[in-house]
GROMACS .gro file of N, CA and C in nm:
model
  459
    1UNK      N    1   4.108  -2.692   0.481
    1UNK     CA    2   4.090  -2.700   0.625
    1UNK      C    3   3.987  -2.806   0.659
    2UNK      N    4   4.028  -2.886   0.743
    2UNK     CA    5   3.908  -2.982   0.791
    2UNK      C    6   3.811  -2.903   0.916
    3UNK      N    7   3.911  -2.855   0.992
    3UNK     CA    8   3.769  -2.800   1.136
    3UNK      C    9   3.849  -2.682   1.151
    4UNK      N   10   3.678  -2.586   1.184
    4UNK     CA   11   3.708  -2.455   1.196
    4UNK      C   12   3.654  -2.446   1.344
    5UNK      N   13   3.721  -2.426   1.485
    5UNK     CA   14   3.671  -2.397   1.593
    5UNK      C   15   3.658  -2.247   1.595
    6UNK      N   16   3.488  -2.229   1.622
    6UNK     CA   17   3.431  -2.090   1.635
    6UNK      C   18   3.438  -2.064   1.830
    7UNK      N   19   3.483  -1.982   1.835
    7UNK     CA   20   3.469  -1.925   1.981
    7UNK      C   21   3.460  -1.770   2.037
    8UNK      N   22   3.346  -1.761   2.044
    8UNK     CA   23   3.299  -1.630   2.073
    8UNK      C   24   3.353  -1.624   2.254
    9UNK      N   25   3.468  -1.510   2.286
    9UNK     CA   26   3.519  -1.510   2.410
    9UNK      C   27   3.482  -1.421   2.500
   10UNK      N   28   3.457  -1.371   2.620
   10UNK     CA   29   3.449  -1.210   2.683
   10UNK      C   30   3.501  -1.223   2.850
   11UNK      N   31   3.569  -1.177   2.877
   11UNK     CA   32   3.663  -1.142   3.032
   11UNK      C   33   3.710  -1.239   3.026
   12UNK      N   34   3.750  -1.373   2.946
   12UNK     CA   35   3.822  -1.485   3.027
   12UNK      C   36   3.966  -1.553   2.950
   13UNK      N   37   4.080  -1.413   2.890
   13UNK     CA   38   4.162  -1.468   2.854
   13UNK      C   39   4.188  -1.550   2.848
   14UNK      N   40   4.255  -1.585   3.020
   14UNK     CA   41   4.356  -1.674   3.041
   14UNK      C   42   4.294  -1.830   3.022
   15UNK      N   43   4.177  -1.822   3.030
   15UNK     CA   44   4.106  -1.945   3.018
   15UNK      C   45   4.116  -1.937   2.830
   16UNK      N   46   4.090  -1.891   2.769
   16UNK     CA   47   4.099  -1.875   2.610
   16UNK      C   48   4.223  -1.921   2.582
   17UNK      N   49   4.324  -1.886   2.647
   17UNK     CA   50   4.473  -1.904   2.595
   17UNK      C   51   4.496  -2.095   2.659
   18UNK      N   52   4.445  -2.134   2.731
   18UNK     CA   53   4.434  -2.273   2.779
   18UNK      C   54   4.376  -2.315   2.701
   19UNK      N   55   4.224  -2.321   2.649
   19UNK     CA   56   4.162  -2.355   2.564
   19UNK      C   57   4.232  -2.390   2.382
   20UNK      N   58   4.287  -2.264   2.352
   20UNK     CA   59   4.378  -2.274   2.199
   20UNK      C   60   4.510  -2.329   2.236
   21UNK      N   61   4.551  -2.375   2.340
   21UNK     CA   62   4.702  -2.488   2.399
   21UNK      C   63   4.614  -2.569   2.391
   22UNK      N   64   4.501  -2.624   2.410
   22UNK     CA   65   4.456  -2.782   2.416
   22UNK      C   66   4.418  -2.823   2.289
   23UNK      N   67   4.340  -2.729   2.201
   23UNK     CA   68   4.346  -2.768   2.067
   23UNK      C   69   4.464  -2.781   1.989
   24UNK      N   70   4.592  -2.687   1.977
   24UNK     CA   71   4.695  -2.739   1.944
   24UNK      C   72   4.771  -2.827   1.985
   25UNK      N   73   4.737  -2.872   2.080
   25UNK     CA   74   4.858  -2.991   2.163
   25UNK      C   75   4.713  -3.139   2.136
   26UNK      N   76   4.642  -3.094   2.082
   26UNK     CA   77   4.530  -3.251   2.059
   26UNK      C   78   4.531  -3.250   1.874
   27UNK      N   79   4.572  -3.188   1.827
   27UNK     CA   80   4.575  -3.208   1.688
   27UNK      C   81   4.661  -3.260   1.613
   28UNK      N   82   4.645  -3.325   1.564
   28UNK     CA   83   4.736  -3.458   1.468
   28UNK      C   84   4.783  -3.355   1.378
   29UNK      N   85   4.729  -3.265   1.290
   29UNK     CA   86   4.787  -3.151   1.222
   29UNK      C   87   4.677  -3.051   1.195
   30UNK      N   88   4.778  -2.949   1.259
   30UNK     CA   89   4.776  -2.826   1.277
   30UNK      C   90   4.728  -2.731   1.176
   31UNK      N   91   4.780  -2.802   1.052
   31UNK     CA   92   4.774  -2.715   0.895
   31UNK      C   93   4.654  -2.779   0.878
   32UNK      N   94   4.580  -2.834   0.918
   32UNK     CA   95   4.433  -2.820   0.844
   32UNK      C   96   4.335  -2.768   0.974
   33UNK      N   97   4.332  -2.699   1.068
   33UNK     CA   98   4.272  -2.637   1.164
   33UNK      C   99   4.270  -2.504   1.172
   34UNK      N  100   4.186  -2.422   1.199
   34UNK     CA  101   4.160  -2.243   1.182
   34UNK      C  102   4.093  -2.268   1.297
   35UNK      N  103   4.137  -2.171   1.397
   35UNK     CA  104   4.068  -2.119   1.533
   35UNK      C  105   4.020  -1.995   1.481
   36UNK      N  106   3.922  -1.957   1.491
   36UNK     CA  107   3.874  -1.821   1.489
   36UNK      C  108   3.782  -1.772   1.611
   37UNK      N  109   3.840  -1.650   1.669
   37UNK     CA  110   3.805  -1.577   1.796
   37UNK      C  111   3.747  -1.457   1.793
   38UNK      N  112   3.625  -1.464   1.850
   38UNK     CA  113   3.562  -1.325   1.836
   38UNK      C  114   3.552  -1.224   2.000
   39UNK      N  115   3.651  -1.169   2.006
   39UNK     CA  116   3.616  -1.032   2.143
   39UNK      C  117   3.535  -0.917   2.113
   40UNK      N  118   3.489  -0.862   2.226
   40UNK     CA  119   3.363  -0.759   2.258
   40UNK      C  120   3.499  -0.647   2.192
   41UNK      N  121   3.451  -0.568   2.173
   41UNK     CA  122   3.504  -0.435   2.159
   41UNK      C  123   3.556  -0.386   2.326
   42UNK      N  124   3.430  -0.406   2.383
   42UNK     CA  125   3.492  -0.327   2.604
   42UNK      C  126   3.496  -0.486   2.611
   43UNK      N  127   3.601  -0.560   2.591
   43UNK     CA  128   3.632  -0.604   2.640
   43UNK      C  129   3.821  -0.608   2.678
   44UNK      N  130   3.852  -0.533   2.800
   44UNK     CA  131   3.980  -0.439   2.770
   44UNK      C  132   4.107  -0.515   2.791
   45UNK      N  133   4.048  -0.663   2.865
   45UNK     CA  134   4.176  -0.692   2.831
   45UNK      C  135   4.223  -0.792   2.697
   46UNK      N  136   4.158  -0.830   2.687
   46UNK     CA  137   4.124  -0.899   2.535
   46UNK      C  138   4.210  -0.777   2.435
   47UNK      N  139   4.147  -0.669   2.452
   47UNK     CA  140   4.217  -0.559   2.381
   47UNK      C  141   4.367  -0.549   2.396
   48UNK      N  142   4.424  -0.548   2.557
   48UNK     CA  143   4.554  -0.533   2.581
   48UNK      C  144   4.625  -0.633   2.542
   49UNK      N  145   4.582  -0.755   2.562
   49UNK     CA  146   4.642  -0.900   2.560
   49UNK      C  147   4.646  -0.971   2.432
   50UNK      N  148   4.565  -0.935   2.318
   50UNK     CA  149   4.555  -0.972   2.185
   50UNK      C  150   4.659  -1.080   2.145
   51UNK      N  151   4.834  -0.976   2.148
   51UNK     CA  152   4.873  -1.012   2.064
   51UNK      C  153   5.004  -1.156   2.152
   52UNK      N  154   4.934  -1.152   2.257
   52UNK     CA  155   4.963  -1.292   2.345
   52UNK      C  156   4.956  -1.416   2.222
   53UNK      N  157   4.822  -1.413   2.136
   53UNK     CA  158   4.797  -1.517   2.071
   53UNK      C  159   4.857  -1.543   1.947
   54UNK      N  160   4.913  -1.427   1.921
   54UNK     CA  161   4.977  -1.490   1.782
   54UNK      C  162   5.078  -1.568   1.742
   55UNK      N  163   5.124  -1.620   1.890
   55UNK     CA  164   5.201  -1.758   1.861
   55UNK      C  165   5.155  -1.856   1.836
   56UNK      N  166   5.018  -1.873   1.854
   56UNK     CA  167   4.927  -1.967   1.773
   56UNK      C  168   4.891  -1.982   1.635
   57UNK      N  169   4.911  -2.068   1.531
   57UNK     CA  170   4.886  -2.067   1.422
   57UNK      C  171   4.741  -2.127   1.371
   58UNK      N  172   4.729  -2.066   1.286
   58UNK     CA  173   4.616  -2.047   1.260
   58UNK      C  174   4.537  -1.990   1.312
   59UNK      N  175   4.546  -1.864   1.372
   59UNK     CA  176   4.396  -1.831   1.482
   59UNK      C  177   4.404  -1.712   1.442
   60UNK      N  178   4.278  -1.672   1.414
   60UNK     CA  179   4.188  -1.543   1.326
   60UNK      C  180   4.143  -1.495   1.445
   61UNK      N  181   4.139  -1.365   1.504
   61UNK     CA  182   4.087  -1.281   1.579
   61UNK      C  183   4.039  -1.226   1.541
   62UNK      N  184   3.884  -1.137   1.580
   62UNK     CA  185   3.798  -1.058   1.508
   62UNK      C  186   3.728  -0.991   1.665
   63UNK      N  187   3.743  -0.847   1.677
   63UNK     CA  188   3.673  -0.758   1.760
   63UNK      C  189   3.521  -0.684   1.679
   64UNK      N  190   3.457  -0.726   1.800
   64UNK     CA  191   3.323  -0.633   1.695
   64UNK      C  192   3.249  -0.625   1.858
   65UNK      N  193   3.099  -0.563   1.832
   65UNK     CA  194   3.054  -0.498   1.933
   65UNK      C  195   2.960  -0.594   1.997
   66UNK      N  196   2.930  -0.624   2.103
   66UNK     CA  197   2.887  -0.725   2.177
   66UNK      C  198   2.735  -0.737   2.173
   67UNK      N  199   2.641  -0.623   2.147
   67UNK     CA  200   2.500  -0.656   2.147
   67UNK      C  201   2.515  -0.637   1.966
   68UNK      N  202   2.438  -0.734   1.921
   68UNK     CA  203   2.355  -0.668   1.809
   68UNK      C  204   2.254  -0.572   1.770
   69UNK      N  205   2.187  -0.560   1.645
   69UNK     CA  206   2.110  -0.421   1.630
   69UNK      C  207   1.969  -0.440   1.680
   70UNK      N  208   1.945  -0.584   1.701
   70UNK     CA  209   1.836  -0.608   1.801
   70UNK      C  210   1.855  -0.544   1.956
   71UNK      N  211   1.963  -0.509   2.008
   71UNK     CA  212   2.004  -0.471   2.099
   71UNK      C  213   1.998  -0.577   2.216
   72UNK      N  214   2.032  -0.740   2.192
   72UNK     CA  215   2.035  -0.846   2.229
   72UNK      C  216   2.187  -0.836   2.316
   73UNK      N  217   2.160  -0.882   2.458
   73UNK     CA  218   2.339  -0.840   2.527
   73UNK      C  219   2.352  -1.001   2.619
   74UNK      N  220   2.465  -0.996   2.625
   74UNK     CA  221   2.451  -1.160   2.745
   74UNK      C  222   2.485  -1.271   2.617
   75UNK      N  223   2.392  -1.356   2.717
   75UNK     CA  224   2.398  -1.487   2.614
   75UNK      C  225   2.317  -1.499   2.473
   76UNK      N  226   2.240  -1.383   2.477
   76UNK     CA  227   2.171  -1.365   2.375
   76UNK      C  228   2.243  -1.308   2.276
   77UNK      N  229   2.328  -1.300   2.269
   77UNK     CA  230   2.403  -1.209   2.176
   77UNK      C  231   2.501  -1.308   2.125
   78UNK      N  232   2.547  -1.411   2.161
   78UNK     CA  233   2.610  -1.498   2.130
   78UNK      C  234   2.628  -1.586   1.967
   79UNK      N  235   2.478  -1.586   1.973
   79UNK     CA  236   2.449  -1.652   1.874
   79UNK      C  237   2.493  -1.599   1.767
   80UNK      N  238   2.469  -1.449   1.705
   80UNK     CA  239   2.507  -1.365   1.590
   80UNK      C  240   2.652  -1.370   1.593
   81UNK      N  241   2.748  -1.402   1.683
   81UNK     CA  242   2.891  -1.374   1.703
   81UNK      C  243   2.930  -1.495   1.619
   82UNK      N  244   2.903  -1.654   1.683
   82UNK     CA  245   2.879  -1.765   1.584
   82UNK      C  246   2.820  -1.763   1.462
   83UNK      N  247   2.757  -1.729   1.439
   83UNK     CA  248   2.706  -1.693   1.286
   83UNK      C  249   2.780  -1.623   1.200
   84UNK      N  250   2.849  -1.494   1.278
   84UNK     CA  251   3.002  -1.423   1.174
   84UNK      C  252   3.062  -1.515   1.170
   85UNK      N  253   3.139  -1.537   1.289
   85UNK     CA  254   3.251  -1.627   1.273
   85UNK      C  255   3.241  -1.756   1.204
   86UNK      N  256   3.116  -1.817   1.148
   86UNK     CA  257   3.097  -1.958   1.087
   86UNK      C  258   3.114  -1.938   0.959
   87UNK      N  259   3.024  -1.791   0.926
   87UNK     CA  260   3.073  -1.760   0.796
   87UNK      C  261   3.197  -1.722   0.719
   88UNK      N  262   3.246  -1.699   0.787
   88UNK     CA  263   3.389  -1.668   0.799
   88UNK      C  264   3.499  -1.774   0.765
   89UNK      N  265   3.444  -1.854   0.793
   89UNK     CA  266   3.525  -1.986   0.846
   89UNK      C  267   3.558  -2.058   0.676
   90UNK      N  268   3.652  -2.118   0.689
   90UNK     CA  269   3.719  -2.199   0.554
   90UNK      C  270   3.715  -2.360   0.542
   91UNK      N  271   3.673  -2.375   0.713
   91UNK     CA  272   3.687  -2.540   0.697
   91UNK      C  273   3.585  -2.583   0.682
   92UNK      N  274   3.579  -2.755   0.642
   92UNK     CA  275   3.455  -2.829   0.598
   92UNK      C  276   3.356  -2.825   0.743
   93UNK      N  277   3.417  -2.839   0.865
   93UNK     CA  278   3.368  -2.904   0.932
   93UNK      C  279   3.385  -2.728   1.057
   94UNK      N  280   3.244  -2.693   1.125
   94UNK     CA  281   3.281  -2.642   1.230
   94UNK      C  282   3.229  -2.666   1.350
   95UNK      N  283   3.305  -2.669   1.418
   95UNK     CA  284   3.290  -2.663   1.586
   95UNK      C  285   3.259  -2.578   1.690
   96UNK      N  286   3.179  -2.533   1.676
   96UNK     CA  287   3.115  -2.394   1.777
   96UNK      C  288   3.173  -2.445   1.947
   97UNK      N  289   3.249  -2.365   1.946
   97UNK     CA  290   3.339  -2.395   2.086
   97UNK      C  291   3.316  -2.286   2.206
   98UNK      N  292   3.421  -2.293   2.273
   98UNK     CA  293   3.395  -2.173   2.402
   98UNK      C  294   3.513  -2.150   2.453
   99UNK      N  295   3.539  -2.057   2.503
   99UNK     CA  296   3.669  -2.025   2.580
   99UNK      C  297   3.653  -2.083   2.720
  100UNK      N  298   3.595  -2.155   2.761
  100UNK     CA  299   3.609  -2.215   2.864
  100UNK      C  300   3.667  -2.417   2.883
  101UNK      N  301   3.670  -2.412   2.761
  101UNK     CA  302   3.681  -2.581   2.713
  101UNK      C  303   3.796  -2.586   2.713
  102UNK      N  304   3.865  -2.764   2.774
  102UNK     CA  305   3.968  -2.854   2.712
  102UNK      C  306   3.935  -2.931   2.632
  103UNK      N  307   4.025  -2.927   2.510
  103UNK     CA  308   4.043  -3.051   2.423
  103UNK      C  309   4.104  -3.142   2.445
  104UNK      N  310   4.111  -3.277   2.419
  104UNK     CA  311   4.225  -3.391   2.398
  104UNK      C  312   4.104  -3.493   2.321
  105UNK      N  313   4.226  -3.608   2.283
  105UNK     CA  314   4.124  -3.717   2.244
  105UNK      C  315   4.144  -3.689   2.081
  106UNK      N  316   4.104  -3.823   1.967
  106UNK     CA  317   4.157  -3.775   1.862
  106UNK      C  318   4.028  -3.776   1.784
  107UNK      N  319   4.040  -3.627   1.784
  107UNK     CA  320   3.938  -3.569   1.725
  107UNK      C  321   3.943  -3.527   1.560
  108UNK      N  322   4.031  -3.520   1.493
  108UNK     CA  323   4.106  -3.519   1.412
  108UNK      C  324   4.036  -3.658   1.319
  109UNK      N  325   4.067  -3.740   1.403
  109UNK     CA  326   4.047  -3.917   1.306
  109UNK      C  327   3.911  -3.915   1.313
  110UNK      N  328   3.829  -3.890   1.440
  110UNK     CA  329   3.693  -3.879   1.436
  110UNK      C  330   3.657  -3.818   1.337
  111UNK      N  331   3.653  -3.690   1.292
  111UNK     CA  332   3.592  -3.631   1.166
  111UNK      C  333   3.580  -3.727   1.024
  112UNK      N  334   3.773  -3.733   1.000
  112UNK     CA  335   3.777  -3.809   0.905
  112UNK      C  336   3.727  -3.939   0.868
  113UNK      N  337   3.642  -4.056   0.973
  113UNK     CA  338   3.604  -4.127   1.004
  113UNK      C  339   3.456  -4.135   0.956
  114UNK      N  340   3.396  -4.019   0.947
  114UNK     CA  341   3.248  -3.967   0.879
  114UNK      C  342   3.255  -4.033   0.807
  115UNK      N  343   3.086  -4.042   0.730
  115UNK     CA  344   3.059  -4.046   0.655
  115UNK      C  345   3.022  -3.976   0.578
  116UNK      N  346   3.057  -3.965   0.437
  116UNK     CA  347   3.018  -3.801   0.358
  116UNK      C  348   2.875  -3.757   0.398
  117UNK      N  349   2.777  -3.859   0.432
  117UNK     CA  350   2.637  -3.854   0.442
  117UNK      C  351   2.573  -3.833   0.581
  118UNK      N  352   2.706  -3.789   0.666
  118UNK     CA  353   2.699  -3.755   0.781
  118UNK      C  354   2.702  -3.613   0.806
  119UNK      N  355   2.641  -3.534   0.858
  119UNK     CA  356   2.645  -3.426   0.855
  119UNK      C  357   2.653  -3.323   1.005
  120UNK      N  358   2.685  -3.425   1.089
  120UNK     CA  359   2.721  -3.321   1.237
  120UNK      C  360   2.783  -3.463   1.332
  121UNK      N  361   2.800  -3.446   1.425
  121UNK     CA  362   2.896  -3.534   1.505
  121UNK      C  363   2.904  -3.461   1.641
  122UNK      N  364   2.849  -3.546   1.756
  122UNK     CA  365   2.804  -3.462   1.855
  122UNK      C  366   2.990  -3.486   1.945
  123UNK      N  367   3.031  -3.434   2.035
  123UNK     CA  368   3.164  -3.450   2.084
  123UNK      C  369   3.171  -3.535   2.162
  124UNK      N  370   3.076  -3.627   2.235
  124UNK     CA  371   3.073  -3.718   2.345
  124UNK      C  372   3.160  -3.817   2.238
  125UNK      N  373   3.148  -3.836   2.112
  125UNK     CA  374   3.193  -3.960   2.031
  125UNK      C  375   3.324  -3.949   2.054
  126UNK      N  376   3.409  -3.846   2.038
  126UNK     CA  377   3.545  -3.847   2.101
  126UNK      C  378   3.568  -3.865   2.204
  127UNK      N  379   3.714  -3.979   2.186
  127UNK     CA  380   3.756  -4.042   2.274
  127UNK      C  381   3.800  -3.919   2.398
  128UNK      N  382   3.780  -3.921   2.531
  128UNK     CA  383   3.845  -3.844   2.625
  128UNK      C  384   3.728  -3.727   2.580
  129UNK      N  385   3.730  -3.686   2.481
  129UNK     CA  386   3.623  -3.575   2.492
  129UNK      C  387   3.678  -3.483   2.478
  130UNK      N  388   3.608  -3.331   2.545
  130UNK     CA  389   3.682  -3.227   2.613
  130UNK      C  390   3.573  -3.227   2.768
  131UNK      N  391   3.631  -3.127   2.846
  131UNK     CA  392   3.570  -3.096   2.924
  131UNK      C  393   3.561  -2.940   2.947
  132UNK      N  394   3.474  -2.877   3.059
  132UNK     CA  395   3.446  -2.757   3.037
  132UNK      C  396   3.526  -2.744   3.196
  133UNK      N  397   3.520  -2.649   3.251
  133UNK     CA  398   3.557  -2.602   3.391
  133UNK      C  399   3.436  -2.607   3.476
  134UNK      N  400   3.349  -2.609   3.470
  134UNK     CA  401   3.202  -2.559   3.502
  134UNK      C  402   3.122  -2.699   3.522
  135UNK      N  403   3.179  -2.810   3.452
  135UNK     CA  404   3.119  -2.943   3.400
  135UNK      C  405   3.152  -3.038   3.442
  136UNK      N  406   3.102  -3.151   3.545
  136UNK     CA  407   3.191  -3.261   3.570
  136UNK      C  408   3.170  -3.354   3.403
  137UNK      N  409   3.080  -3.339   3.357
  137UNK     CA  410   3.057  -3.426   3.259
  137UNK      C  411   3.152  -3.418   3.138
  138UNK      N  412   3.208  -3.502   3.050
  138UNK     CA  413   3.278  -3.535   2.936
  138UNK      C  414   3.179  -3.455   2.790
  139UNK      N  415   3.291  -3.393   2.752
  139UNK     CA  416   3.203  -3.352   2.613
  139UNK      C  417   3.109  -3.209   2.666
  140UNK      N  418   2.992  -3.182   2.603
  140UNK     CA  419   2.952  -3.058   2.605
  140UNK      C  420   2.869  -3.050   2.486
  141UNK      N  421   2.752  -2.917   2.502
  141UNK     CA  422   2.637  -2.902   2.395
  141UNK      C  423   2.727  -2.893   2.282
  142UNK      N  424   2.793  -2.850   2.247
  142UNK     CA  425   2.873  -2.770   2.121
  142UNK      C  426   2.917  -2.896   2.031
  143UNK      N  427   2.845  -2.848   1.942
  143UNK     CA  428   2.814  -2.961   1.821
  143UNK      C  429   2.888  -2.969   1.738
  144UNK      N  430   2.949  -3.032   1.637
  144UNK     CA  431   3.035  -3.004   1.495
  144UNK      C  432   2.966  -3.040   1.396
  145UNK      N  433   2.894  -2.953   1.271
  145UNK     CA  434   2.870  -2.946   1.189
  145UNK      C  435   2.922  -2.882   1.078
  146UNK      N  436   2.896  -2.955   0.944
  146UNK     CA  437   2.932  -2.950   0.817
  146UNK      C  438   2.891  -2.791   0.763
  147UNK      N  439   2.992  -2.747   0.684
  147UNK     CA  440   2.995  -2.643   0.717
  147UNK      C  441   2.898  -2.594   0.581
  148UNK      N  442   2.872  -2.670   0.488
  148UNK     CA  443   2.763  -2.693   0.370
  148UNK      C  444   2.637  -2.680   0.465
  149UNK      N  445   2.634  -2.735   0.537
  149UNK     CA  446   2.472  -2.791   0.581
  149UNK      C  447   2.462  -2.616   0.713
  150UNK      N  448   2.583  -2.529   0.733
  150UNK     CA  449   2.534  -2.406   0.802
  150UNK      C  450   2.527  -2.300   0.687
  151UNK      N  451   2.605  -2.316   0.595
  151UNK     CA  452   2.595  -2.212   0.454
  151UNK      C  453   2.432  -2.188   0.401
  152UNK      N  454   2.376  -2.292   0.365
  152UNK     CA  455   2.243  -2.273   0.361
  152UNK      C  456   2.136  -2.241   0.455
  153UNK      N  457   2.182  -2.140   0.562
  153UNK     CA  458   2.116  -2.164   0.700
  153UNK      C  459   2.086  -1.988   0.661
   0.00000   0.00000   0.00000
């Protein structure tokens, strides 16, 4: 696998299901990409709607409980959700994403384009970018890093 997009999701299906159509319709190939999705446990429609996604290939779903044992809830809780899901992950390269993002732009050649001695790649470098809903701006915080350089983390 070259890129593993991590996306921790909560109330915003239909925006999630837009989001995994833009990564598959921007990928040069498909067989080296793993989406992996993490929903709240109360999150009910996520629960009802699940199996909407499995016409998507490659995409790993994982339900678990939304605060951690810090009892961290919100955006604070986010972080540990990315941290399963990174570990989790099979590809060289991951992309901590969001259910609120479009992809396009060839992001694909960008990676491969690295240098082995490169070790993260911010998304503004892709062409077209993505954009968020929320964002007039191109691209977004969400970084892509080597997935060596989060293993030792």
């Amino acid at each position: 696998m070259i890129c593993g997009f991590i996306i921790p999701s909560r109330k915003r299906f239909d925006r999630l299901v837009k989001t995994i159509e833009s990564i598959h319709s921007s990928a040069r190939d498909m067989s080296e990409v793993e989406i992996l999705v993490k929903f709240d446990y109360d999150d009910n429609e996520a629960t009802d709607r699940f199996l909407e996604l499995s016409k998507f290939t490659n995409t790993r779903l994982f339900f678990d409980k939304r605060c951690d044992k810090e009892n961290l809830s919100g955006y604070a809780s986010i972080c540990p959700a990315y941290n399963r899901l990174m570990r989790l992950s099979e590809a060289r390269w991951l992309w901590m994403f969001n259910d609120d993002c479009m992809l396009d732009g060839d992001w694909q050649t960008e990676l491969d384009a690295l240098p082995p001695e490169r070790n993260y790649m911010h998304p503004w470098r892709i062409k077209n970018g993505y954009e968020s809903w929320y964002d007039e701006d191109p691209g977004g915080p969400f970084p892509v890093i080597r997935k060596t350089d989060f293993d030792w983390a």
